[in-house]
Tab-separated table of C-alpha atoms and ligand atoms in Angstrom:
chain	number	residue	atom	x	y	z
Q	173	MET	CA	-99.875	61.650	-80.361
Q	174	MET	CA	-97.073	64.407	-81.566
Q	175	VAL	CA	-98.057	63.875	-84.904
Q	176	LEU	CA	-101.779	65.366	-83.702
Q	177	PHE	CA	-100.574	67.578	-81.090
Q	178	ARG	CA	-97.903	69.254	-84.505
Q	179	GLY	CA	-101.448	69.416	-85.637
Q	180	PHE	CA	-103.144	71.176	-83.644
Q	181	LEU	CA	-100.171	73.870	-83.352
Q	182	ALA	CA	-99.999	74.031	-87.204
Q	183	ALA	CA	-103.878	74.286	-87.984
Q	184	ALA	CA	-103.821	77.137	-84.675
Q	185	ALA	CA	-100.504	78.986	-86.843
Q	186	ALA	CA	-102.623	79.114	-90.050
Q	187	THR	CA	-105.105	80.657	-87.358
Q	188	LEU	CA	-103.461	83.123	-85.909
Q	189	PHE	CA	-101.290	84.038	-89.480
Q	190	SER	CA	-104.262	84.534	-91.244
Q	191	THR	CA	-106.183	86.709	-88.196
Q	192	VAL	CA	-102.607	88.515	-88.454
Q	193	GLN	CA	-102.103	89.204	-92.318
Q	194	SER	CA	-106.220	90.326	-93.067
Q	195	ALA	CA	-104.414	92.912	-95.287
Q	196	ALA	CA	-104.435	93.100	-98.780
Q	197	LEU	CA	-102.638	94.702	-102.307
Q	198	GLN	CA	-104.281	97.731	-102.540
Q	199	GLN	CA	-104.742	99.610	-106.075
Q	200	VAL	CA	-105.010	102.994	-105.177
Q	201	THR	CA	-106.296	104.592	-108.486
Q	202	SER	CA	-105.041	109.000	-108.031
Q	203	PHE	CA	-102.738	109.762	-105.851
Q	204	GLY	CA	-101.352	112.541	-107.572
Q	205	ASP	CA	-99.521	113.464	-110.737
Q	206	ASN	CA	-99.155	110.860	-113.024
Q	207	THR	CA	-97.785	111.852	-116.099
Q	208	SER	CA	-96.521	109.114	-117.315
Q	209	GLY	CA	-100.343	106.357	-116.506
Q	210	THR	CA	-98.163	104.427	-113.955
Q	211	GLU	CA	-99.965	102.101	-111.558
Q	212	MET	CA	-99.107	102.367	-107.182
Q	213	TYR	CA	-100.823	99.380	-105.405
Q	214	ILE	CA	-100.325	99.700	-101.781
Q	215	TYR	CA	-100.120	96.156	-98.859
Q	216	VAL	CA	-100.781	98.816	-95.276
Q	217	PRO	CA	-100.820	96.274	-92.157
Q	218	ASP	CA	-104.275	96.500	-90.074
Q	219	ALA	CA	-101.547	97.017	-87.140
Q	220	VAL	CA	-100.426	100.486	-89.654
Q	221	ALA	CA	-103.335	101.156	-90.855
Q	222	ALA	CA	-106.054	101.001	-87.839
Q	223	LYS	CA	-102.714	103.836	-86.351
Q	224	GLY	CA	-105.113	105.919	-89.191
Q	225	ALA	CA	-103.554	109.039	-90.178
Q	226	SER	CA	-100.327	109.732	-87.668
Q	227	SER	CA	-98.858	106.272	-88.110
Q	228	ASP	CA	-94.766	108.392	-88.209
Q	229	VAL	CA	-93.788	104.791	-89.474
Q	230	PRO	CA	-91.197	103.995	-92.520
Q	231	ILE	CA	-92.593	103.454	-96.078
Q	232	ILE	CA	-91.148	101.701	-98.470
Q	233	VAL	CA	-91.033	101.670	-102.035
Q	234	ALA	CA	-90.690	97.738	-103.765
Q	235	ILE	CA	-90.370	97.347	-107.607
Q	236	HIS	CA	-90.779	95.054	-109.779
Q	237	TYR	CA	-88.605	93.746	-112.405
Q	238	CYS	CA	-89.358	93.845	-116.249
Q	239	GLY	CA	-92.583	90.950	-117.090
Q	240	GLY	CA	-93.726	91.499	-113.394
Q	241	THR	CA	-95.854	93.253	-111.640
Q	242	ALA	CA	-97.326	94.747	-108.956
Q	243	GLN	CA	-99.151	91.310	-107.572
Q	244	ALA	CA	-95.844	89.366	-109.024
Q	245	TYR	CA	-92.858	91.269	-105.825
Q	246	TYR	CA	-96.084	91.996	-103.486
Q	247	SER	CA	-95.846	87.471	-103.679
Q	248	GLY	CA	-92.591	87.122	-104.588
Q	249	SER	CA	-91.184	88.605	-101.981
Q	250	PRO	CA	-90.667	88.884	-99.295
Q	251	TYR	CA	-91.768	92.938	-98.210
Q	252	ALA	CA	-95.035	92.647	-96.997
Q	253	GLN	CA	-94.549	90.165	-94.377
Q	254	LEU	CA	-91.565	92.005	-92.796
Q	255	ALA	CA	-94.278	94.545	-92.586
Q	256	ASP	CA	-96.858	92.675	-90.376
Q	257	GLN	CA	-94.040	91.958	-88.366
Q	258	TYR	CA	-92.496	95.179	-88.721
Q	259	GLY	CA	-94.975	97.735	-89.119
Q	260	PHE	CA	-94.397	99.804	-92.513
Q	261	ILE	CA	-96.280	100.429	-95.493
Q	262	VAL	CA	-94.867	98.897	-98.710
Q	263	ILE	CA	-95.988	100.507	-102.606
Q	264	TYR	CA	-95.986	98.733	-105.156
Q	265	PRO	CA	-95.708	100.974	-108.311
Q	266	GLN	CA	-96.222	98.773	-112.099
Q	267	SER	CA	-94.692	100.163	-115.161
Q	268	PRO	CA	-97.101	101.925	-118.042
Q	269	TYR	CA	-95.508	100.159	-120.700
Q	270	ALA	CA	-95.331	96.156	-122.930
Q	271	GLY	CA	-92.906	94.102	-120.648
Q	272	THR	CA	-93.165	95.873	-117.914
Q	273	CYS	CA	-89.771	97.449	-117.526
Q	274	TRP	CA	-88.704	100.544	-116.832
Q	275	ASP	CA	-88.460	103.825	-118.218
Q	276	VAL	CA	-84.583	104.252	-116.674
Q	277	THR	CA	-83.716	105.210	-120.398
Q	278	SER	CA	-85.873	108.648	-121.257
Q	279	THR	CA	-84.596	112.742	-120.505
Q	280	ALA	CA	-87.398	112.959	-118.805
Q	281	ALA	CA	-87.148	109.964	-116.781
Q	282	LEU	CA	-83.334	111.562	-115.509
Q	283	THR	CA	-84.358	114.902	-114.587
Q	284	HIS	CA	-85.766	115.478	-111.198
Q	285	ASN	CA	-89.714	116.296	-111.626
Q	286	GLY	CA	-89.497	115.533	-115.179
Q	287	GLY	CA	-92.483	114.417	-115.138
Q	288	ALA	CA	-91.552	110.049	-116.730
Q	289	ASP	CA	-91.754	107.260	-114.192
Q	290	THR	CA	-89.892	108.904	-111.594
Q	291	SER	CA	-91.767	111.760	-111.230
Q	292	SER	CA	-95.641	109.148	-110.752
Q	293	ILE	CA	-92.926	107.310	-108.152
Q	294	VAL	CA	-92.158	109.701	-105.272
Q	295	SER	CA	-96.117	111.237	-106.663
Q	296	MET	CA	-96.756	107.546	-104.695
Q	297	VAL	CA	-94.461	108.645	-101.943
Q	298	GLN	CA	-96.230	111.841	-101.401
Q	299	TYR	CA	-99.480	110.209	-101.039
Q	300	THR	CA	-98.565	107.854	-98.595
Q	301	LEU	CA	-97.196	110.087	-96.277
Q	302	SER	CA	-99.876	112.855	-96.515
Q	303	THR	CA	-102.914	109.525	-96.327
Q	304	TYR	CA	-101.032	107.325	-94.139
Q	305	GLY	CA	-99.400	110.689	-91.592
Q	306	ALA	CA	-95.890	108.300	-92.424
Q	307	ASP	CA	-92.512	109.428	-91.398
Q	308	ALA	CA	-91.268	111.305	-94.577
Q	309	SER	CA	-87.536	110.857	-92.821
Q	310	ARG	CA	-87.626	107.270	-93.541
Q	311	VAL	CA	-88.975	106.444	-96.923
Q	312	PHE	CA	-86.667	103.663	-98.376
Q	313	VAL	CA	-86.587	102.047	-102.421
Q	314	THR	CA	-85.645	98.840	-103.183
Q	315	GLY	CA	-85.784	96.736	-106.445
Q	316	SER	CA	-85.390	93.460	-108.571
Q	317	SER	CA	-82.949	93.894	-112.138
Q	318	SER	CA	-84.884	96.851	-114.345
Q	319	GLY	CA	-86.632	97.842	-110.372
Q	320	ALA	CA	-82.469	98.411	-109.483
Q	321	MET	CA	-82.713	100.122	-111.885
Q	322	MET	CA	-84.744	102.166	-110.944
Q	323	THR	CA	-83.950	102.248	-107.528
Q	324	ASN	CA	-80.646	103.898	-108.510
Q	325	VAL	CA	-82.657	106.596	-110.937
Q	326	LEU	CA	-84.823	107.239	-107.941
Q	327	ALA	CA	-81.586	107.822	-106.036
Q	328	ALA	CA	-80.014	109.790	-108.243
Q	329	THR	CA	-83.137	112.404	-109.619
Q	330	TYR	CA	-85.105	112.522	-106.002
Q	331	PRO	CA	-81.930	112.465	-103.740
Q	332	GLU	CA	-84.220	114.372	-101.026
Q	333	VAL	CA	-87.159	111.802	-100.817
Q	334	PHE	CA	-85.623	108.673	-100.363
Q	335	ALA	CA	-83.106	108.078	-97.054
Q	336	ALA	CA	-81.548	105.054	-97.986
Q	337	GLY	CA	-81.461	102.262	-101.546
Q	338	THR	CA	-81.209	98.513	-101.962
Q	339	VAL	CA	-79.629	97.314	-105.790
Q	340	TYR	CA	-81.032	94.120	-106.156
Q	341	SER	CA	-78.770	93.062	-110.062
Q	342	GLY	CA	-79.284	96.638	-111.845
Q	343	VAL	CA	-77.187	99.140	-113.934
Q	344	PRO	CA	-75.670	102.240	-112.477
Q	345	ALA	CA	-77.358	105.243	-112.838
Q	346	GLY	CA	-78.017	107.184	-116.226
Q	347	CYS	CA	-76.635	103.960	-118.147
Q	348	PHE	CA	-79.304	102.905	-119.897
Q	349	TYR	CA	-79.892	105.684	-121.572
Q	350	THR	CA	-81.046	105.820	-124.720
Q	351	GLY	CA	-83.278	108.726	-125.170
Q	352	THR	CA	-85.990	107.066	-125.994
Q	353	VAL	CA	-89.686	106.413	-123.755
Q	354	ASP	CA	-88.970	102.172	-121.790
Q	355	GLY	CA	-85.653	102.111	-124.149
Q	356	TRP	CA	-82.415	98.935	-123.878
Q	357	ASN	CA	-79.678	99.811	-123.803
Q	358	THR	CA	-77.398	96.366	-124.842
Q	359	THR	CA	-73.640	98.394	-124.347
Q	360	CYS	CA	-75.063	99.031	-120.787
Q	361	ALA	CA	-76.888	96.137	-120.263
Q	362	GLU	CA	-73.909	94.153	-121.210
Q	363	GLY	CA	-70.810	95.491	-119.455
Q	364	GLN	CA	-69.432	97.590	-121.411
Q	365	SER	CA	-70.223	100.988	-120.291
Q	366	ILE	CA	-67.475	101.736	-118.697
Q	367	HIS	CA	-66.699	105.408	-117.420
Q	368	SER	CA	-63.811	106.909	-114.183
Q	369	GLN	CA	-65.496	107.174	-110.790
Q	370	GLU	CA	-65.844	111.246	-112.166
Q	371	VAL	CA	-67.833	111.064	-114.871
Q	372	TRP	CA	-70.344	108.370	-113.217
Q	373	ALA	CA	-70.801	110.967	-110.312
Q	374	GLU	CA	-71.675	113.698	-112.867
Q	375	THR	CA	-74.315	111.935	-114.501
Q	376	ALA	CA	-75.659	111.366	-111.230
Q	377	LEU	CA	-75.603	114.662	-109.856
Q	378	ASN	CA	-76.149	116.067	-113.631
Q	379	MET	CA	-79.793	114.667	-113.092
Q	380	TYR	CA	-81.153	117.339	-110.097
Q	381	ARG	CA	-78.258	119.793	-110.931
Q	382	GLY	CA	-77.281	122.191	-107.723
Q	383	TYR	CA	-79.325	120.199	-105.489
Q	384	THR	CA	-76.576	120.185	-102.266
Q	385	GLY	CA	-79.012	118.026	-99.663
Q	386	LYS	CA	-77.972	114.712	-98.374
Q	387	ARG	CA	-78.128	111.691	-100.415
Q	388	PRO	CA	-79.799	108.111	-99.667
Q	389	LYS	CA	-76.938	106.012	-99.478
Q	390	MET	CA	-76.575	102.615	-101.697
Q	391	LEU	CA	-76.243	99.068	-101.382
Q	392	ILE	CA	-75.404	97.178	-103.510
Q	393	PHE	CA	-75.835	93.398	-104.892
Q	394	HIS	CA	-74.495	92.150	-107.911
Q	395	GLY	CA	-73.962	88.488	-108.764
Q	396	SER	CA	-70.500	87.111	-111.016
Q	397	ALA	CA	-72.291	85.594	-113.529
Q	398	ASP	CA	-75.756	87.593	-114.054
Q	399	ASN	CA	-76.319	86.773	-117.762
Q	400	VAL	CA	-78.521	89.906	-118.396
Q	401	LEU	CA	-77.464	92.966	-116.631
Q	402	TYR	CA	-73.026	92.056	-116.984
Q	403	PRO	CA	-71.337	92.008	-113.846
Q	404	PRO	CA	-68.730	95.123	-114.660
Q	405	ASN	CA	-72.132	96.977	-113.961
Q	406	PHE	CA	-71.881	95.910	-110.247
Q	407	ASN	CA	-68.003	98.276	-110.425
Q	408	GLU	CA	-69.655	101.333	-111.696
Q	409	THR	CA	-72.184	100.972	-110.067
Q	410	ILE	CA	-69.999	101.266	-107.245
Q	411	LYS	CA	-68.562	104.050	-108.968
Q	412	GLN	CA	-71.292	106.177	-109.671
Q	413	TRP	CA	-72.036	106.639	-105.575
Q	414	THR	CA	-68.414	107.009	-104.151
Q	415	GLY	CA	-67.725	109.741	-106.658
Q	416	VAL	CA	-71.485	111.371	-105.119
Q	417	PHE	CA	-70.539	111.070	-101.756
Q	418	ASN	CA	-66.693	111.640	-102.559
Q	419	MET	CA	-64.885	108.166	-101.110
Q	420	SER	CA	-62.044	106.205	-102.638
Q	421	VAL	CA	-63.341	103.931	-105.101
Q	422	SER	CA	-61.139	100.950	-102.950
Q	423	PRO	CA	-63.142	99.589	-100.048
Q	424	VAL	CA	-62.197	99.963	-96.165
Q	425	SER	CA	-63.197	96.870	-95.218
Q	426	THR	CA	-63.457	93.197	-97.198
Q	427	GLN	CA	-65.646	90.885	-95.867
Q	428	THR	CA	-65.380	87.250	-97.743
Q	429	GLY	CA	-68.775	84.939	-96.784
Q	430	THR	CA	-71.226	87.505	-95.371
Q	431	PRO	CA	-73.508	87.687	-95.862
Q	432	SER	CA	-73.532	84.196	-96.461
Q	433	SER	CA	-70.647	81.763	-98.098
Q	434	VAL	CA	-70.886	82.767	-101.145
Q	435	TYR	CA	-71.071	85.903	-100.829
Q	436	THR	CA	-68.779	89.320	-99.827
Q	437	LYS	CA	-69.285	92.947	-99.095
Q	438	THR	CA	-67.443	95.626	-99.394
Q	439	THR	CA	-68.107	98.301	-97.942
Q	440	TYR	CA	-66.887	102.253	-98.774
Q	441	GLY	CA	-66.059	105.627	-97.418
Q	442	ASN	CA	-68.415	106.907	-94.272
Q	443	GLY	CA	-70.111	103.041	-94.780
Q	444	SER	CA	-72.386	105.316	-97.084
Q	445	VAL	CA	-72.274	102.907	-100.036
Q	446	VAL	CA	-71.489	98.832	-99.886
Q	447	GLY	CA	-71.927	96.196	-102.084
Q	448	ILE	CA	-72.400	92.669	-101.541
Q	449	TYR	CA	-71.182	90.443	-104.557
Q	450	GLY	CA	-72.298	87.213	-104.492
Q	451	GLN	CA	-69.690	84.199	-106.744
Q	452	GLY	CA	-71.932	82.125	-109.325
Q	453	ILE	CA	-75.015	84.393	-108.484
Q	454	GLY	CA	-76.923	85.358	-111.798
Q	455	HIS	CA	-79.406	87.875	-112.967
Q	456	THR	CA	-81.127	87.825	-110.164
Q	457	VAL	CA	-79.951	88.031	-106.357
Q	458	PRO	CA	-82.142	86.285	-104.508
Q	459	ILE	CA	-83.763	89.394	-102.671
Q	460	MET	CA	-82.492	88.960	-98.567
Q	461	GLY	CA	-84.976	91.321	-96.575
Q	462	ASP	CA	-82.652	90.986	-93.320
Q	463	GLN	CA	-80.383	92.967	-94.890
Q	464	ASP	CA	-82.750	95.583	-96.642
Q	465	LEU	CA	-84.402	96.373	-93.415
Q	466	ALA	CA	-81.101	96.763	-91.342
Q	467	TRP	CA	-79.781	98.663	-94.415
Q	468	PHE	CA	-83.098	100.765	-93.656
Q	469	GLY	CA	-82.452	100.916	-89.557
Q	470	ILE	CA	-85.876	99.164	-89.267
Q	471	ALA	CA	-85.012	96.446	-88.053
S	585	NAG	C1	-101.626	106.383	-113.201
S	585	NAG	O1	-102.538	105.648	-115.039
S	585	NAG	C2	-102.588	105.336	-114.518
S	585	NAG	C3	-102.807	104.045	-116.312
S	585	NAG	O2	-103.691	104.811	-116.689
S	585	NAG	C4	-103.952	104.747	-113.910
S	585	NAG	O3	-104.122	103.376	-113.714
S	585	NAG	C5	-103.549	105.522	-112.128
S	585	NAG	O4	-105.100	105.275	-112.130
S	585	NAG	C6	-103.387	106.839	-113.223
S	585	NAG	N1	-103.807	107.499	-111.293
S	585	NAG	C7	-103.198	108.923	-111.738
S	585	NAG	C8	-103.233	109.118	-110.277
S	585	NAG	O5	-103.568	109.384	-112.532
S	586	NAG	C1	-75.633	103.341	-124.562
S	586	NAG	O1	-75.203	104.000	-123.386
S	586	NAG	C2	-74.344	104.116	-124.359
S	586	NAG	C3	-73.437	105.342	-123.276
S	586	NAG	O2	-72.839	104.698	-122.067
S	586	NAG	C4	-74.203	104.803	-126.027
S	586	NAG	O3	-72.666	105.585	-125.950
S	586	NAG	C5	-75.215	104.371	-126.565
S	586	NAG	O4	-75.521	105.230	-128.142
S	586	NAG	C6	-76.373	104.006	-125.293
S	586	NAG	N1	-77.305	102.239	-126.229
S	586	NAG	C7	-77.888	103.385	-127.506
S	586	NAG	C8	-79.001	102.207	-127.660
S	586	NAG	O5	-79.098	104.015	-127.261
S	587	NAG	C1	-64.478	95.421	-109.602
S	587	NAG	O1	-63.455	96.120	-109.795
S	587	NAG	C2	-62.450	96.008	-108.069
S	587	NAG	C3	-60.901	96.131	-107.828
S	587	NAG	O2	-61.064	97.607	-108.961
S	587	NAG	C4	-61.538	93.819	-108.796
S	587	NAG	O3	-60.433	93.737	-108.580
S	587	NAG	C5	-63.125	93.798	-109.103
S	587	NAG	O4	-62.438	92.664	-111.030
S	587	NAG	C6	-63.811	94.001	-110.095
S	587	NAG	N1	-64.983	93.737	-111.020
S	587	NAG	C7	-65.931	93.012	-111.288
S	587	NAG	C8	-66.542	92.635	-111.862
S	587	NAG	O5	-65.343	93.857	-112.733
S	588	NAG	C1	-68.601	116.689	-102.548
S	588	NAG	O1	-67.754	117.535	-103.079
S	588	NAG	C2	-68.203	118.630	-103.645
S	588	NAG	C3	-67.266	119.323	-104.038
S	588	NAG	O2	-66.483	119.393	-102.573
S	588	NAG	C4	-69.216	119.142	-102.564
S	588	NAG	O3	-70.102	119.820	-103.027
S	588	NAG	C5	-70.777	117.595	-101.988
S	588	NAG	O4	-71.649	118.150	-101.423
S	588	NAG	C6	-70.116	116.572	-101.770
S	588	NAG	N1	-70.960	115.338	-101.635
S	588	NAG	C7	-70.555	115.489	-100.193
S	588	NAG	C8	-72.081	114.119	-100.679
S	588	NAG	O5	-70.623	114.792	-99.092
S	589	NAG	C1	-71.089	109.503	-94.657
S	589	NAG	O1	-70.839	111.341	-95.083
S	589	NAG	C2	-72.218	111.854	-95.582
S	589	NAG	C3	-72.014	113.211	-96.475
S	589	NAG	O2	-71.024	112.790	-97.296
S	589	NAG	C4	-73.144	112.203	-94.323
S	589	NAG	O3	-74.088	112.638	-95.040
S	589	NAG	C5	-73.901	110.634	-93.847
S	589	NAG	O4	-74.874	110.655	-93.663
S	589	NAG	C6	-72.095	109.965	-93.390
S	589	NAG	N1	-73.066	108.522	-93.663
S	589	NAG	C7	-73.132	107.842	-92.465
S	589	NAG	C8	-72.535	106.740	-92.614
S	589	NAG	O5	-71.974	108.843	-91.582
């Protein structure tokens, strides 16, 4: 009897779930300036679409890893389900390059309005703001690995666009520079690009020289067993953003076992920079949707 009852509940839940999640990942083929040929995919929950062009909802840009696709990050990350629950739009950009790493290495990519992947992704944000009337003050960015590198680069090149970012196992903005499109910087990957706080901050500030407005707050995740983008990249990224915010690199608080046993959370300055470092965690730190939404002020 109990088994039958459970079966009934499961069936009812499945029906409810399929009704709720009838929206799908859609490609948008015309979204504005797209010099680098980046592809745009979007997930708009039904409840958001129903509101039309005045939704006033947040946007999360969710950026895949090397070898990934928009579809893979859509099905392999929690953002679409969370979008159904909390009512926001997810943009999944897709890299135009073989191997699908992001161009975080060319001078154009590392320059405000430089006309590379960074500019194309911002075109996608502008398209989404105007098409859905989303909230320009609540545009967020996240990514894993190459997508995490891109998150740091977007925060540096377009600080006026993004209110906050979360970075899953990346490197500082500019660390991967090679001067070529879609390159690979082994020195940086292997954690041998060690610089002062000032040098890292200047590297980021140079990407949009003269900008004096608000900047995205940054949550940086990394694992101590990362053998792709080696662990020193955690501290170097913390140096970069604390430097940009004129904060001390020494944390104001350190919480071990937070948000779960193997992680340590360090908070800097007024709280605009936070690190979460996982002991024994490899590449990449598993996405923590609850941490992201709390950081973005969505949940
Ligand atoms: C951007 O380029 C890609 C690849 O050529 C194409 O699929 C997409 O439709 C383009 N979008 C725009 C807005 O030009
Ligand atoms: C990687 O970046 C470092 C500076 O951080 C630079 O010295 C090196 O030449 C770069 N590597 C490549 C392959 O461009
Ligand atoms: C990061 O910096 C802190 C403080 O300087 C140091 O204790 C820690 O070992 C560093 N971590 C890594 C991964 O380099
Ligand atoms: C950091 O300090 C510099 C120099 O005083 C200032 O121009 C800049 O606006 C400050 N940055 C932030 C984020 O407060
Ligand atoms: C921290 O200070 C910066 C300016 O330096 C400001 O933009 C930001 O909103 C502050 N963050 C918090 C969490 O108060």
